[in-house]
PDB file of C-alpha atoms and ligand atoms in Angstrom:
ATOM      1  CA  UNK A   1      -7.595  -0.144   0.268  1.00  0.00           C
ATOM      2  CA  UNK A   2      -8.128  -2.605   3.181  1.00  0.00           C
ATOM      3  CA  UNK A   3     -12.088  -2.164   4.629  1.00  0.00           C
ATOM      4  CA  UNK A   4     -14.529  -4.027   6.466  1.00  0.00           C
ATOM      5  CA  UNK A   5     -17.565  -1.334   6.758  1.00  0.00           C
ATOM      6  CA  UNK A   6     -19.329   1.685   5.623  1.00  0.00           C
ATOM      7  CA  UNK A   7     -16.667   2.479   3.228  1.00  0.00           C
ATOM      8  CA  UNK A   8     -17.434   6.533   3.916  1.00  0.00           C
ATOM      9  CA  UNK A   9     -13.594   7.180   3.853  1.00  0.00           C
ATOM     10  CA  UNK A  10     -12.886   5.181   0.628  1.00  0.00           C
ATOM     11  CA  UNK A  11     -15.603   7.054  -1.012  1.00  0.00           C
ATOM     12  CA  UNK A  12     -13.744  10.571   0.340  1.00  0.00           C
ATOM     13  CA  UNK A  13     -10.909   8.614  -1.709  1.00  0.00           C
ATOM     14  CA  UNK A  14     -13.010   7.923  -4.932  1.00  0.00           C
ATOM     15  CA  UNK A  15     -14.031  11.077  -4.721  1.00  0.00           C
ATOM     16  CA  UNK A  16     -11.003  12.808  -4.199  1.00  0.00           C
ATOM     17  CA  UNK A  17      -9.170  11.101  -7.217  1.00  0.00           C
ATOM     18  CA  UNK A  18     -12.168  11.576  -9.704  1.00  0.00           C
ATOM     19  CA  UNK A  19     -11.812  15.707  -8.747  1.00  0.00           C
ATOM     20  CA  UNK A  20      -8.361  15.612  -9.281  1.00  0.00           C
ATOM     21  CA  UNK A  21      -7.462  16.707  -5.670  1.00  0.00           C
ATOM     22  CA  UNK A  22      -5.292  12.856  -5.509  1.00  0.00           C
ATOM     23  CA  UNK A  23      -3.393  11.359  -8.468  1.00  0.00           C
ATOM     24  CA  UNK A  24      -3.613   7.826  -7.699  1.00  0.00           C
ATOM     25  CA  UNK A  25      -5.531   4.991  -9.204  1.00  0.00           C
ATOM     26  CA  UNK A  26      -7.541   2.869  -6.275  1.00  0.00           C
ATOM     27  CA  UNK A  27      -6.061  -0.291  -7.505  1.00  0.00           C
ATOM     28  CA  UNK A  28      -8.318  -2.753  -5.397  1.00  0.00           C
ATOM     29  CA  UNK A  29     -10.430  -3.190  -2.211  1.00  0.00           C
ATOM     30  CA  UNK A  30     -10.153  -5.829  -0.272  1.00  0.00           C
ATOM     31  CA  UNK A  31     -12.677  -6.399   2.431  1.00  0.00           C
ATOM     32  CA  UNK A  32     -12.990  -8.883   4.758  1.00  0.00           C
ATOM     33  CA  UNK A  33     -16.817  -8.414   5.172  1.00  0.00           C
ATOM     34  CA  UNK A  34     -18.810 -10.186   2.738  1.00  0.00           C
ATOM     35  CA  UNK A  35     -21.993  -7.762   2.817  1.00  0.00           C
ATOM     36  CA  UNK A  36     -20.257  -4.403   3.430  1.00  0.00           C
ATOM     37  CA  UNK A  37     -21.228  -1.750   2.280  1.00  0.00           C
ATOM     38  CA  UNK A  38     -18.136  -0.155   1.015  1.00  0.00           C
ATOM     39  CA  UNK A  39     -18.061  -3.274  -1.275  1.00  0.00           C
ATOM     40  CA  UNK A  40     -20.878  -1.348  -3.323  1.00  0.00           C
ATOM     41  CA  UNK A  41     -19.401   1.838  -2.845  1.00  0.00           C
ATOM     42  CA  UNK A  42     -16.134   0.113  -5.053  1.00  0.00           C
ATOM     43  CA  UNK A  43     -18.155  -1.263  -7.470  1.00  0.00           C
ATOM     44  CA  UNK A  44     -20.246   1.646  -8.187  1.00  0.00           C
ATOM     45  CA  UNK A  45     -17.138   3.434  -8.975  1.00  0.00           C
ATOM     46  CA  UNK A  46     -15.573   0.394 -11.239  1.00  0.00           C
ATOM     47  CA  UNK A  47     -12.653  -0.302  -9.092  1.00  0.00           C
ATOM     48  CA  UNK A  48     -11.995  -4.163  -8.594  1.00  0.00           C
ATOM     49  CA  UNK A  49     -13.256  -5.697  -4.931  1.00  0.00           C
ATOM     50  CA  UNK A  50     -11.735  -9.058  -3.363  1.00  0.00           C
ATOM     51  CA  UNK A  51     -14.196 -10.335  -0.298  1.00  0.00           C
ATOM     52  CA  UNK A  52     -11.381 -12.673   1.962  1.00  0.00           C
ATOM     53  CA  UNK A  53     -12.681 -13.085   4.776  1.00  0.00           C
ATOM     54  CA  UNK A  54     -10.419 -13.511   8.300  1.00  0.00           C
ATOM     55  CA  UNK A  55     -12.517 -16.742   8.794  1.00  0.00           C
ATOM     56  CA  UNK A  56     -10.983 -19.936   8.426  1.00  0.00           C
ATOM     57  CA  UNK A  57      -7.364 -19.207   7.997  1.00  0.00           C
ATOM     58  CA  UNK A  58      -4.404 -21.839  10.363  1.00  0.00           C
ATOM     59  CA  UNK A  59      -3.275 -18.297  11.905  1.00  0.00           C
ATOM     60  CA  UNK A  60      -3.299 -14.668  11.785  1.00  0.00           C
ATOM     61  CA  UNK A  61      -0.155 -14.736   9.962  1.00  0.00           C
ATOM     62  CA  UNK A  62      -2.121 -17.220   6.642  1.00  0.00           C
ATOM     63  CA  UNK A  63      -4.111 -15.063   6.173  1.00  0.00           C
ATOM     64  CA  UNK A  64      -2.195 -11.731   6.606  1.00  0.00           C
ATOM     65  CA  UNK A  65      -0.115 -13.256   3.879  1.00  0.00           C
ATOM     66  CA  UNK A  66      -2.914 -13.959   1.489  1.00  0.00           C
ATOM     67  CA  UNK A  67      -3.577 -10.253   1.797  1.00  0.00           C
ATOM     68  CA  UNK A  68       0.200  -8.981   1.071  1.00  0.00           C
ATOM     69  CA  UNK A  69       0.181 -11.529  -2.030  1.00  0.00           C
ATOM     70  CA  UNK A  70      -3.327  -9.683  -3.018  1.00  0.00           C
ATOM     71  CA  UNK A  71      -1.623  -6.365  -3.156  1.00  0.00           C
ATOM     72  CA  UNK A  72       1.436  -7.174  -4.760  1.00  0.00           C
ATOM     73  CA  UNK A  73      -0.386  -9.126  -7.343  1.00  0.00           C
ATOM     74  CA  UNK A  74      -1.989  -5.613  -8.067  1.00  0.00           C
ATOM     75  CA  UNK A  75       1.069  -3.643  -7.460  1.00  0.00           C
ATOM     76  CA  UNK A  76      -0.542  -1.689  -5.188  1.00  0.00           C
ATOM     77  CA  UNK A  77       2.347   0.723  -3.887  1.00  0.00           C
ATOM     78  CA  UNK A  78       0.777   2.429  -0.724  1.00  0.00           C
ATOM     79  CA  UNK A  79      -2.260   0.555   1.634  1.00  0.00           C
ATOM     80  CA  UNK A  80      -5.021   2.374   2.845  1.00  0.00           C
ATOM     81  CA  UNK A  81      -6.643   1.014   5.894  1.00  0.00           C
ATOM     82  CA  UNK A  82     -10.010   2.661   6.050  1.00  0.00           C
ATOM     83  CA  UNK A  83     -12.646   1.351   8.810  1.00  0.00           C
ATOM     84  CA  UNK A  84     -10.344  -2.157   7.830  1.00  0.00           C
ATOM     85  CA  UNK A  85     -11.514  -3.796  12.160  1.00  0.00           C
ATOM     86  CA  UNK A  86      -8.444  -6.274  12.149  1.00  0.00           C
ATOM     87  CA  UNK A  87      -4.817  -5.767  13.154  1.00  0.00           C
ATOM     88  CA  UNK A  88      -2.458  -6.519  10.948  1.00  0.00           C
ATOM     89  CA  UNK A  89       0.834  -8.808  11.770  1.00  0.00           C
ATOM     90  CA  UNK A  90       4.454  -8.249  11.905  1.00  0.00           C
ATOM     91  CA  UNK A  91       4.201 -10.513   8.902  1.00  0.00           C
ATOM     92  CA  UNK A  92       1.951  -8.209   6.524  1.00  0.00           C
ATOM     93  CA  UNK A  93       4.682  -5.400   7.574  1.00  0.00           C
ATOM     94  CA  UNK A  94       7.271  -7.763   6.434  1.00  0.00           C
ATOM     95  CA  UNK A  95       5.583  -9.018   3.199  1.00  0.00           C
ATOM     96  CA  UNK A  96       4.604  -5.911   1.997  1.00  0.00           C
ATOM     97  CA  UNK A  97       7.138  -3.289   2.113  1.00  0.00           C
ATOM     98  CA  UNK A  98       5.582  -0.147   1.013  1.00  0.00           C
ATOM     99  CA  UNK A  99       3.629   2.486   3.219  1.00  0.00           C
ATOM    100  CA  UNK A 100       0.731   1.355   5.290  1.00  0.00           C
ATOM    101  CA  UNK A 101      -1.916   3.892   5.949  1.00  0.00           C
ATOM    102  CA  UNK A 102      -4.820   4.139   8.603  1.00  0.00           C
ATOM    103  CA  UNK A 103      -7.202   6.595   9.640  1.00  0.00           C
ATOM    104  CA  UNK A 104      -8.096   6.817  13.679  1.00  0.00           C
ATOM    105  CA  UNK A 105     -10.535   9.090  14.793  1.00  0.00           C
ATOM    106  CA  UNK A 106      -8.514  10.979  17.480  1.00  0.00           C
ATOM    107  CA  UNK A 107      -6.029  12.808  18.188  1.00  0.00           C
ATOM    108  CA  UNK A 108      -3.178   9.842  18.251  1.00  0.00           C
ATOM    109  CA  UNK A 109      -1.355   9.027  21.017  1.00  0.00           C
ATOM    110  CA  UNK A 110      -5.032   9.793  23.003  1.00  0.00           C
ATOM    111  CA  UNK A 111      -7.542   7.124  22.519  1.00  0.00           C
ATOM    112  CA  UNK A 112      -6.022   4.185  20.644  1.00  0.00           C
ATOM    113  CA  UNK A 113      -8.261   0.870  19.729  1.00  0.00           C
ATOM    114  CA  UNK A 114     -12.010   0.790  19.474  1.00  0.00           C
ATOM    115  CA  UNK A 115     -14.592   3.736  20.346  1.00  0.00           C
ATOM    116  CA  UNK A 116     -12.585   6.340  20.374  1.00  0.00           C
ATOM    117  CA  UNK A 117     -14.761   9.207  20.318  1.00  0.00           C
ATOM    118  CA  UNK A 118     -16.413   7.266  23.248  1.00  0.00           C
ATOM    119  CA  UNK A 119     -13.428   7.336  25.395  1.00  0.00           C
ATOM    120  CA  UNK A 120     -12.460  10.790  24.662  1.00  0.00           C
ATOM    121  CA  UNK A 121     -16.228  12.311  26.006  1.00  0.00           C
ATOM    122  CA  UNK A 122     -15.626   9.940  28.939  1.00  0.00           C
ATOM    123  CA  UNK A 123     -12.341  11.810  29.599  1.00  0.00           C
ATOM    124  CA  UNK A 124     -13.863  14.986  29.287  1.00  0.00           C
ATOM    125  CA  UNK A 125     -11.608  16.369  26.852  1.00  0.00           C
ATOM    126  CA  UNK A 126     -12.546  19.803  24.525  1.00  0.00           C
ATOM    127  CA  UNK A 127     -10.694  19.289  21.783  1.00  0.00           C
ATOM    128  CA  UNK A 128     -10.834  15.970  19.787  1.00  0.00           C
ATOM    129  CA  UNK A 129      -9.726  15.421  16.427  1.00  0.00           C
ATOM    130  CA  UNK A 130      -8.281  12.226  13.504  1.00  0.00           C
ATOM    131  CA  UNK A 131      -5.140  11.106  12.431  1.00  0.00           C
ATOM    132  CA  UNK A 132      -4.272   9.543  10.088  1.00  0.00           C
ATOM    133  CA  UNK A 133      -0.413   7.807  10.404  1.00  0.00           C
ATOM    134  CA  UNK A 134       1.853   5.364   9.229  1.00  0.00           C
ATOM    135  CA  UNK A 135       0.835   1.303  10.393  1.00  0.00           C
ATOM    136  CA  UNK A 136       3.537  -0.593  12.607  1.00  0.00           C
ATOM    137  CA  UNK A 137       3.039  -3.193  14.398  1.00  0.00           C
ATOM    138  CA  UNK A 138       2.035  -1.076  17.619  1.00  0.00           C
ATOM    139  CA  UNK A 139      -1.501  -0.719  17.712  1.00  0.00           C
ATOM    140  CA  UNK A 140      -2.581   3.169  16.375  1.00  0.00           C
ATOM    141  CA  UNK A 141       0.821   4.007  17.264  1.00  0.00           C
ATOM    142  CA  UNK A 142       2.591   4.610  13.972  1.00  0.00           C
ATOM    143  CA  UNK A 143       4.270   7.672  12.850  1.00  0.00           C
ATOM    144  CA  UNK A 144       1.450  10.400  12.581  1.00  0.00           C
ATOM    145  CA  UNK A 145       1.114  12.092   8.896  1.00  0.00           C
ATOM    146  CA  UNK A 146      -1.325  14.510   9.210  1.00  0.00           C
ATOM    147  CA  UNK A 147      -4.019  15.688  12.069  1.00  0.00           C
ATOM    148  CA  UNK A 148      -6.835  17.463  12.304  1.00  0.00           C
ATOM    149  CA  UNK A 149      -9.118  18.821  15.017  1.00  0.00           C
ATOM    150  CA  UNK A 150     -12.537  19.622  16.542  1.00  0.00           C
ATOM    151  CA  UNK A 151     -14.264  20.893  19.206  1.00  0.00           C
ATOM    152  CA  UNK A 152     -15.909  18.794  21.515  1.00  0.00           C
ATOM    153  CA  UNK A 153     -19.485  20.089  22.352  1.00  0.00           C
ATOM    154  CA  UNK A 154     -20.940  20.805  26.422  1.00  0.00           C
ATOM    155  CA  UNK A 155     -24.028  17.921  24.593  1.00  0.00           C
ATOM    156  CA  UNK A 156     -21.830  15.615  22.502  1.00  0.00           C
ATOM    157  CA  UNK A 157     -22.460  12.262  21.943  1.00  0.00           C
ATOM    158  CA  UNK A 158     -20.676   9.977  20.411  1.00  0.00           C
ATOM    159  CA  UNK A 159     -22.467   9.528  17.212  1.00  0.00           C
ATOM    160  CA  UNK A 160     -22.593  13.229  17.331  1.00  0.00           C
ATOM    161  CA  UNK A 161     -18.591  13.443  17.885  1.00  0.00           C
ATOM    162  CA  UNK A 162     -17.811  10.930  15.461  1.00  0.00           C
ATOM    163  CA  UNK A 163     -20.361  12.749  12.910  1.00  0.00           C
ATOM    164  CA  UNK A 164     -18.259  15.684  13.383  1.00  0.00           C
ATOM    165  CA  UNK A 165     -14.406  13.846  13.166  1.00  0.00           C
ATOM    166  CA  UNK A 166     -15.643  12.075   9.991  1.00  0.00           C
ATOM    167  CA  UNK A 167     -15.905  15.408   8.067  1.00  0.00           C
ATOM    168  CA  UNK A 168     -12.103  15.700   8.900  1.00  0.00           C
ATOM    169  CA  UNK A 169     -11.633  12.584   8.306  1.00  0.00           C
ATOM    170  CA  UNK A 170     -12.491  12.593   4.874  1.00  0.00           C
ATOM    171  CA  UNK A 171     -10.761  15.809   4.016  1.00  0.00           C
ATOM    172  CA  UNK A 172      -7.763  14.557   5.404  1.00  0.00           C
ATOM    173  CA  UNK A 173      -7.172  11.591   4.492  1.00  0.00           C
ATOM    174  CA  UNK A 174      -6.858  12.458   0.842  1.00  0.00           C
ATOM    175  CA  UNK A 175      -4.081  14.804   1.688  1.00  0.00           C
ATOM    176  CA  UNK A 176      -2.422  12.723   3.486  1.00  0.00           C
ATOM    177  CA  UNK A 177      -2.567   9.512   0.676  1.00  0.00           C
ATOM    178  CA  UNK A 178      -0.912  12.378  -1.780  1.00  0.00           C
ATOM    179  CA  UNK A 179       1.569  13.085   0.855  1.00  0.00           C
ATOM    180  CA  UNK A 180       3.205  10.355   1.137  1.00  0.00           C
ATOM    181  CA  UNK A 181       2.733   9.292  -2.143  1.00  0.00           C
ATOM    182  CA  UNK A 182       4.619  12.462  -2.999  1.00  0.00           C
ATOM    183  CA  UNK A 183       7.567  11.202  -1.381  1.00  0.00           C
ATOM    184  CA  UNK A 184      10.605  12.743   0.199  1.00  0.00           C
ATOM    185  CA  UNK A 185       9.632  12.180   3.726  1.00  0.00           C
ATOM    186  CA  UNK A 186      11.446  10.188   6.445  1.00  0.00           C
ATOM    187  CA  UNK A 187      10.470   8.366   9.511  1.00  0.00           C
ATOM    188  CA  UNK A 188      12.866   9.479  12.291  1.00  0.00           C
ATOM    189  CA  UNK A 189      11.963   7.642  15.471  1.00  0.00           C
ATOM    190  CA  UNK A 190       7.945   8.455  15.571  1.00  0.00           C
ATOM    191  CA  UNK A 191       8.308  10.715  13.756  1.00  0.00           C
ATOM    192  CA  UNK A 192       7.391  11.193  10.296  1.00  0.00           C
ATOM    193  CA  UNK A 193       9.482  14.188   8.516  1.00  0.00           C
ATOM    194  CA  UNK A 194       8.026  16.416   5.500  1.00  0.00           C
ATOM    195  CA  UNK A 195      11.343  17.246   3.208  1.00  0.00           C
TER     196      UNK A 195
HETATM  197  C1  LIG B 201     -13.603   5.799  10.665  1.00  0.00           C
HETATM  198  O1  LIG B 201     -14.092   6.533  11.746  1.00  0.00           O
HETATM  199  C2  LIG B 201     -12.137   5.558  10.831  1.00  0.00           C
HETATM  200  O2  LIG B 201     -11.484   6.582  11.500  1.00  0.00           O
HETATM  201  C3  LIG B 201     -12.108   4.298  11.665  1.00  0.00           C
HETATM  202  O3  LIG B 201     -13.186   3.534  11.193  1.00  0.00           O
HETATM  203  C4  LIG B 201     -14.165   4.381  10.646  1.00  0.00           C
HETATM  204  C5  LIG B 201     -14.416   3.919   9.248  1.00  0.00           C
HETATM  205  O4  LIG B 201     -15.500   4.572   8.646  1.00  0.00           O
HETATM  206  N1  LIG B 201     -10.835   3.640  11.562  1.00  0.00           N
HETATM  207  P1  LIG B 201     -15.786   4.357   7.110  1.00  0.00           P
HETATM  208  O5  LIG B 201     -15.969   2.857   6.882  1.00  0.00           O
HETATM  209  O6  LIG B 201     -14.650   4.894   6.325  1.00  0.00           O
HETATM  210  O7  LIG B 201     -17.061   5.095   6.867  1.00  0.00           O
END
């Protein structure tokens, strides 16, 4: 799992794999925030952590590399991106070769990048929701896995909105990890495609 905060999805994760509800082992996560929170949230639950931070590195690429090698040192075969605030490169795409994960909390194509909940009370809309899809190299644009929605309320704000998306997000992101690593799905287009 790729993170850089809170860590509230990964523990939806943790949580999810101890009840039996995902059969997966959380092989590592790497976080590119020294002091993050999630980083605790890891240990606490005895699954290895690797701190690299984005700092430093000749180019986006460097470092997107170190963080393929990372993974395939571990075998990691799917990559959850959970709360992970950088974009990844054509070049971790290329480098690592399995599915990419990432939670977004809204309905996807609405209100890609940062804030999201933000932008969608801006635009007045009723209904928001999460999604969590596959990672290209378009920005929140990747074929969409699962959704789920909620109503938006006449007094929302966004920490109220986003309280109220996180709950989906962290019952759905679970599903969606042991979809895919199911298998027997395509990608046709945008689209992803259940067997
Ligand atoms: C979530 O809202 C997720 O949708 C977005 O970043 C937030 C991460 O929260 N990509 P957490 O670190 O999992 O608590």
């Amino acid at each position: 799992m790729l993170v850089s905060g809170r860590g509230s999805n990964l523990q939806a994760l943790i949580d999810a794999v101890r009840d039996g509800r995902l059969q997966a082992t959380i092989a590592v996560v790497l976080c590119n925030v020294p002091d993050a929170p999630a980083l605790v949230k890891a240990t606490n639950a005895g699954i290895e952590t690797l701190v690299a931070s984005h700092l430093g590195w000749p180019s986006r690429e460097a470092y997107d590399e170190h963080l393929a090698e990372a993974l395939h040192a571990r075998q990691v075969d799917v990559v959850c991106l959970a709360g992970f605030m950088r974009r990844l490169s054509a070049r971790f795409l290329e480098r690592f070769s399995g599915p990419v994960l990432n939670v977004h909390p809204s309905l996807l194509p609405a209100f890609p990048g940062v804030d999201a909940p933000d932008q969608a009370l801006t635009h007045g809309v009723r209904v928001a929701g999460c999604t969590v899809h596959l990672v290209t190299a378009e920005l929140d644009a990747g074929p969409i896995v699962r959704q789920a929605c909620v109503a938006v309320h006449p007094d929302d704000s966004p920490a109220s909105l986003s309280a109220r998306i996180l709950v989906e997000e962290h019952r759905l992101l679970p599903e969606a990890v042991a979809r895919v690593l199911a298998g027997g799905w395509r990608v046709d287009g945008r689209r992803f495609v259940d067997a």
